[in-house]
Amino acid sequence: MWRMPTLLLALAVISTGLYAGFMLIFLTGIMPGLARLSDEQFVPAMRRINETVPRGVFLVVFVAIIAFPAAAVAVPVDGRTVSERWLIVAGLVCAVLNHLVTVAGNIPLNNALAASENATPPVPDSQVRAAFETRWNRLHQIRTLLTLAAFALLVCAGLP
């Protein structure tokens, strides 16, 4: 039978792995595909993606990558080594840093992209894209690396 600390660590690994996979697919597949679009195609496509991503399952996983590692650290465990505990803490720190990059960097860029749709006077899509794409991609690379690191650290914490 699984004990609570084991279950919490397993849920931390699963949720962080799902999130890291989403970030990696966005980095390696979605954004390179969107990069091939014209400005007039890229800007509305990215707006629609930004409208659909932060919902339901995504938000649950977004919260879970902080909640489960935090709970795994908070629940006392007999037999967990100091190294395992520090690996979980390090994974949690990477997940928190990911969220800070998202909240302080990517979300404001997403909001500016959305606001540009109804700007008066209208802003050309080429200017909107220039103000958005490079910065957003740079920040996304950072948060992808942080989330992949969080996943690897949590996996290592769970290894026998």
PDB file of C-alpha atoms in Angstrom:
ATOM      1  CA  MET A   1       0.000   0.000   0.000  1.00  0.00           C
ATOM      2  CA  TRP A   2       1.251   3.481  -0.840  1.00  0.00           C
ATOM      3  CA  ARG A   3       1.865   5.832   2.027  1.00  0.00           C
ATOM      4  CA  MET A   4       0.977   9.520   1.782  1.00  0.00           C
ATOM      5  CA  PRO A   5       4.579  10.781   1.263  1.00  0.00           C
ATOM      6  CA  THR A   6       5.097   8.329  -1.599  1.00  0.00           C
ATOM      7  CA  LEU A   7       1.784   9.278  -3.174  1.00  0.00           C
ATOM      8  CA  LEU A   8       2.545  13.010  -2.899  1.00  0.00           C
ATOM      9  CA  LEU A   9       5.964  12.566  -4.497  1.00  0.00           C
ATOM     10  CA  ALA A  10       4.446  10.442  -7.277  1.00  0.00           C
ATOM     11  CA  LEU A  11       1.814  13.125  -7.933  1.00  0.00           C
ATOM     12  CA  ALA A  12       4.570  15.778  -7.928  1.00  0.00           C
ATOM     13  CA  VAL A  13       6.520  13.797 -10.528  1.00  0.00           C
ATOM     14  CA  ILE A  14       3.444  13.160 -12.695  1.00  0.00           C
ATOM     15  CA  SER A  15       2.142  16.740 -12.646  1.00  0.00           C
ATOM     16  CA  THR A  16       5.588  18.243 -13.208  1.00  0.00           C
ATOM     17  CA  GLY A  17       6.251  15.777 -16.023  1.00  0.00           C
ATOM     18  CA  LEU A  18       2.983  16.712 -17.711  1.00  0.00           C
ATOM     19  CA  TYR A  19       3.775  20.403 -17.408  1.00  0.00           C
ATOM     20  CA  ALA A  20       7.372  19.960 -18.583  1.00  0.00           C
ATOM     21  CA  GLY A  21       6.121  18.004 -21.585  1.00  0.00           C
ATOM     22  CA  PHE A  22       3.654  20.748 -22.447  1.00  0.00           C
ATOM     23  CA  MET A  23       6.387  23.396 -22.167  1.00  0.00           C
ATOM     24  CA  LEU A  24       8.793  21.328 -24.290  1.00  0.00           C
ATOM     25  CA  ILE A  25       6.227  20.674 -27.036  1.00  0.00           C
ATOM     26  CA  PHE A  26       5.408  24.373 -27.114  1.00  0.00           C
ATOM     27  CA  LEU A  27       9.136  25.194 -27.374  1.00  0.00           C
ATOM     28  CA  THR A  28      10.047  22.587 -29.966  1.00  0.00           C
ATOM     29  CA  GLY A  29       6.872  22.253 -32.034  1.00  0.00           C
ATOM     30  CA  ILE A  30       4.255  24.938 -31.619  1.00  0.00           C
ATOM     31  CA  MET A  31       6.422  28.066 -31.588  1.00  0.00           C
ATOM     32  CA  PRO A  32       8.637  26.929 -34.496  1.00  0.00           C
ATOM     33  CA  GLY A  33       5.451  26.197 -36.463  1.00  0.00           C
ATOM     34  CA  LEU A  34       4.012  29.601 -35.634  1.00  0.00           C
ATOM     35  CA  ALA A  35       7.334  31.253 -36.546  1.00  0.00           C
ATOM     36  CA  ARG A  36       6.735  30.199 -40.162  1.00  0.00           C
ATOM     37  CA  LEU A  37       3.523  32.221 -40.327  1.00  0.00           C
ATOM     38  CA  SER A  38       3.264  35.742 -41.669  1.00  0.00           C
ATOM     39  CA  ASP A  39       2.751  38.553 -39.156  1.00  0.00           C
ATOM     40  CA  GLU A  40      -0.930  38.702 -40.129  1.00  0.00           C
ATOM     41  CA  GLN A  41      -1.278  34.977 -39.353  1.00  0.00           C
ATOM     42  CA  PHE A  42       1.030  34.753 -36.315  1.00  0.00           C
ATOM     43  CA  VAL A  43      -0.526  37.510 -34.207  1.00  0.00           C
ATOM     44  CA  PRO A  44      -4.155  36.261 -34.281  1.00  0.00           C
ATOM     45  CA  ALA A  45      -3.017  32.628 -33.926  1.00  0.00           C
ATOM     46  CA  MET A  46      -1.014  33.442 -30.800  1.00  0.00           C
ATOM     47  CA  ARG A  47      -3.919  35.454 -29.408  1.00  0.00           C
ATOM     48  CA  ARG A  48      -6.258  32.483 -29.818  1.00  0.00           C
ATOM     49  CA  ILE A  49      -3.741  30.111 -28.216  1.00  0.00           C
ATOM     50  CA  ASN A  50      -3.366  32.480 -25.258  1.00  0.00           C
ATOM     51  CA  GLU A  51      -7.147  32.517 -24.859  1.00  0.00           C
ATOM     52  CA  THR A  52      -7.486  28.729 -24.823  1.00  0.00           C
ATOM     53  CA  VAL A  53      -4.460  27.512 -22.848  1.00  0.00           C
ATOM     54  CA  PRO A  54      -5.155  28.936 -19.365  1.00  0.00           C
ATOM     55  CA  ARG A  55      -8.222  26.817 -18.643  1.00  0.00           C
ATOM     56  CA  GLY A  56      -9.295  23.653 -16.801  1.00  0.00           C
ATOM     57  CA  VAL A  57      -6.665  20.934 -16.976  1.00  0.00           C
ATOM     58  CA  PHE A  58      -3.837  23.375 -17.621  1.00  0.00           C
ATOM     59  CA  LEU A  59      -4.681  25.393 -14.507  1.00  0.00           C
ATOM     60  CA  VAL A  60      -4.916  22.254 -12.373  1.00  0.00           C
ATOM     61  CA  VAL A  61      -1.474  21.128 -13.526  1.00  0.00           C
ATOM     62  CA  PHE A  62      -0.096  24.680 -13.165  1.00  0.00           C
ATOM     63  CA  VAL A  63      -1.115  24.665  -9.485  1.00  0.00           C
ATOM     64  CA  ALA A  64      -0.164  21.020  -8.945  1.00  0.00           C
ATOM     65  CA  ILE A  65       3.506  21.509  -9.858  1.00  0.00           C
ATOM     66  CA  ILE A  66       3.790  23.731  -6.774  1.00  0.00           C
ATOM     67  CA  ALA A  67       1.247  22.085  -4.474  1.00  0.00           C
ATOM     68  CA  PHE A  68       2.411  18.473  -4.696  1.00  0.00           C
ATOM     69  CA  PRO A  69       6.151  19.073  -4.200  1.00  0.00           C
ATOM     70  CA  ALA A  70       5.343  21.482  -1.357  1.00  0.00           C
ATOM     71  CA  ALA A  71       3.116  18.848   0.250  1.00  0.00           C
ATOM     72  CA  ALA A  72       5.772  16.167  -0.300  1.00  0.00           C
ATOM     73  CA  VAL A  73       8.270  18.327   1.609  1.00  0.00           C
ATOM     74  CA  ALA A  74       5.792  19.235   4.350  1.00  0.00           C
ATOM     75  CA  VAL A  75       4.644  15.690   5.153  1.00  0.00           C
ATOM     76  CA  PRO A  76       7.063  14.072   7.616  1.00  0.00           C
ATOM     77  CA  VAL A  77       8.672  10.907   6.328  1.00  0.00           C
ATOM     78  CA  ASP A  78      10.651   8.372   8.277  1.00  0.00           C
ATOM     79  CA  GLY A  79      13.339   6.980   6.049  1.00  0.00           C
ATOM     80  CA  ARG A  80      13.582   9.835   3.535  1.00  0.00           C
ATOM     81  CA  THR A  81      17.206  10.866   3.250  1.00  0.00           C
ATOM     82  CA  VAL A  82      18.419  14.425   3.507  1.00  0.00           C
ATOM     83  CA  SER A  83      19.462  14.198  -0.162  1.00  0.00           C
ATOM     84  CA  GLU A  84      15.970  13.120  -1.236  1.00  0.00           C
ATOM     85  CA  ARG A  85      14.433  15.974   0.722  1.00  0.00           C
ATOM     86  CA  TRP A  86      16.821  18.501  -0.856  1.00  0.00           C
ATOM     87  CA  LEU A  87      16.058  17.136  -4.326  1.00  0.00           C
ATOM     88  CA  ILE A  88      12.348  17.738  -3.708  1.00  0.00           C
ATOM     89  CA  VAL A  89      13.056  21.236  -2.367  1.00  0.00           C
ATOM     90  CA  ALA A  90      15.246  21.998  -5.400  1.00  0.00           C
ATOM     91  CA  GLY A  91      12.480  20.747  -7.725  1.00  0.00           C
ATOM     92  CA  LEU A  92       9.977  22.951  -5.909  1.00  0.00           C
ATOM     93  CA  VAL A  93      12.284  25.975  -6.224  1.00  0.00           C
ATOM     94  CA  CYS A  94      12.593  25.385  -9.987  1.00  0.00           C
ATOM     95  CA  ALA A  95       8.789  25.142 -10.278  1.00  0.00           C
ATOM     96  CA  VAL A  96       8.322  28.363  -8.293  1.00  0.00           C
ATOM     97  CA  LEU A  97      10.898  30.142 -10.478  1.00  0.00           C
ATOM     98  CA  ASN A  98       9.019  28.865 -13.546  1.00  0.00           C
ATOM     99  CA  HIS A  99       5.841  30.436 -12.198  1.00  0.00           C
ATOM    100  CA  LEU A 100       7.616  33.707 -11.459  1.00  0.00           C
ATOM    101  CA  VAL A 101       8.904  33.889 -15.042  1.00  0.00           C
ATOM    102  CA  THR A 102       5.405  33.072 -16.302  1.00  0.00           C
ATOM    103  CA  VAL A 103       3.619  35.607 -14.111  1.00  0.00           C
ATOM    104  CA  ALA A 104       6.186  38.409 -14.403  1.00  0.00           C
ATOM    105  CA  GLY A 105       7.174  37.866 -18.034  1.00  0.00           C
ATOM    106  CA  ASN A 106       5.012  35.728 -20.300  1.00  0.00           C
ATOM    107  CA  ILE A 107       1.596  36.717 -18.962  1.00  0.00           C
ATOM    108  CA  PRO A 108       2.222  40.480 -19.319  1.00  0.00           C
ATOM    109  CA  LEU A 109       3.371  39.876 -22.898  1.00  0.00           C
ATOM    110  CA  ASN A 110       0.242  37.775 -23.527  1.00  0.00           C
ATOM    111  CA  ASN A 111      -1.899  40.570 -22.089  1.00  0.00           C
ATOM    112  CA  ALA A 112      -0.201  43.179 -24.270  1.00  0.00           C
ATOM    113  CA  LEU A 113      -0.742  40.965 -27.315  1.00  0.00           C
ATOM    114  CA  ALA A 114      -4.437  40.647 -26.444  1.00  0.00           C
ATOM    115  CA  ALA A 115      -4.811  44.399 -25.831  1.00  0.00           C
ATOM    116  CA  SER A 116      -3.239  45.198 -29.183  1.00  0.00           C
ATOM    117  CA  GLU A 117      -6.224  43.612 -30.929  1.00  0.00           C
ATOM    118  CA  ASN A 118      -8.458  46.548 -29.998  1.00  0.00           C
ATOM    119  CA  ALA A 119      -5.856  49.303 -29.947  1.00  0.00           C
ATOM    120  CA  THR A 120      -6.839  52.708 -31.246  1.00  0.00           C
ATOM    121  CA  PRO A 121      -5.261  53.552 -33.582  1.00  0.00           C
ATOM    122  CA  PRO A 122      -4.643  49.971 -34.769  1.00  0.00           C
ATOM    123  CA  VAL A 123      -1.075  48.699 -34.399  1.00  0.00           C
ATOM    124  CA  PRO A 124       0.324  46.833 -37.405  1.00  0.00           C
ATOM    125  CA  ASP A 125       0.771  43.097 -36.795  1.00  0.00           C
ATOM    126  CA  SER A 126       4.457  43.436 -37.679  1.00  0.00           C
ATOM    127  CA  GLN A 127       4.979  45.821 -34.723  1.00  0.00           C
ATOM    128  CA  VAL A 128       2.884  43.680 -32.395  1.00  0.00           C
ATOM    129  CA  ARG A 129       4.886  40.590 -33.309  1.00  0.00           C
ATOM    130  CA  ALA A 130       8.211  42.405 -32.972  1.00  0.00           C
ATOM    131  CA  ALA A 131       7.281  43.526 -29.442  1.00  0.00           C
ATOM    132  CA  PHE A 132       6.130  40.030 -28.480  1.00  0.00           C
ATOM    133  CA  GLU A 133       7.765  37.060 -30.155  1.00  0.00           C
ATOM    134  CA  THR A 134      11.481  37.268 -29.309  1.00  0.00           C
ATOM    135  CA  ARG A 135      10.943  38.240 -25.649  1.00  0.00           C
ATOM    136  CA  TRP A 136       8.184  35.660 -25.166  1.00  0.00           C
ATOM    137  CA  ASN A 137      10.320  32.886 -26.703  1.00  0.00           C
ATOM    138  CA  ARG A 138      13.330  33.799 -24.555  1.00  0.00           C
ATOM    139  CA  LEU A 139      11.221  33.697 -21.395  1.00  0.00           C
ATOM    140  CA  HIS A 140       9.594  30.462 -22.522  1.00  0.00           C
ATOM    141  CA  GLN A 141      13.012  28.851 -22.999  1.00  0.00           C
ATOM    142  CA  ILE A 142      13.908  29.793 -19.422  1.00  0.00           C
ATOM    143  CA  ARG A 143      10.698  28.435 -17.942  1.00  0.00           C
ATOM    144  CA  THR A 144      10.952  25.254 -20.012  1.00  0.00           C
ATOM    145  CA  LEU A 145      14.463  24.617 -18.677  1.00  0.00           C
ATOM    146  CA  LEU A 146      13.291  25.322 -15.125  1.00  0.00           C
ATOM    147  CA  THR A 147      10.394  22.909 -15.454  1.00  0.00           C
ATOM    148  CA  LEU A 148      12.542  20.191 -17.018  1.00  0.00           C
ATOM    149  CA  ALA A 149      15.009  20.641 -14.156  1.00  0.00           C
ATOM    150  CA  ALA A 150      12.160  20.415 -11.627  1.00  0.00           C
ATOM    151  CA  PHE A 151      10.971  17.189 -13.245  1.00  0.00           C
ATOM    152  CA  ALA A 152      14.461  15.641 -13.276  1.00  0.00           C
ATOM    153  CA  LEU A 153      15.065  16.594  -9.635  1.00  0.00           C
ATOM    154  CA  LEU A 154      11.743  15.122  -8.502  1.00  0.00           C
ATOM    155  CA  VAL A 155      12.378  11.905 -10.454  1.00  0.00           C
ATOM    156  CA  CYS A 156      15.787  11.617  -8.796  1.00  0.00           C
ATOM    157  CA  ALA A 157      14.188  12.167  -5.381  1.00  0.00           C
ATOM    158  CA  GLY A 158      11.892   9.224  -6.008  1.00  0.00           C
ATOM    159  CA  LEU A 159      14.570   6.796  -7.169  1.00  0.00           C
ATOM    160  CA  PRO A 160      15.472   4.031  -4.734  1.00  0.00           C
TER     161      PRO A 160
END
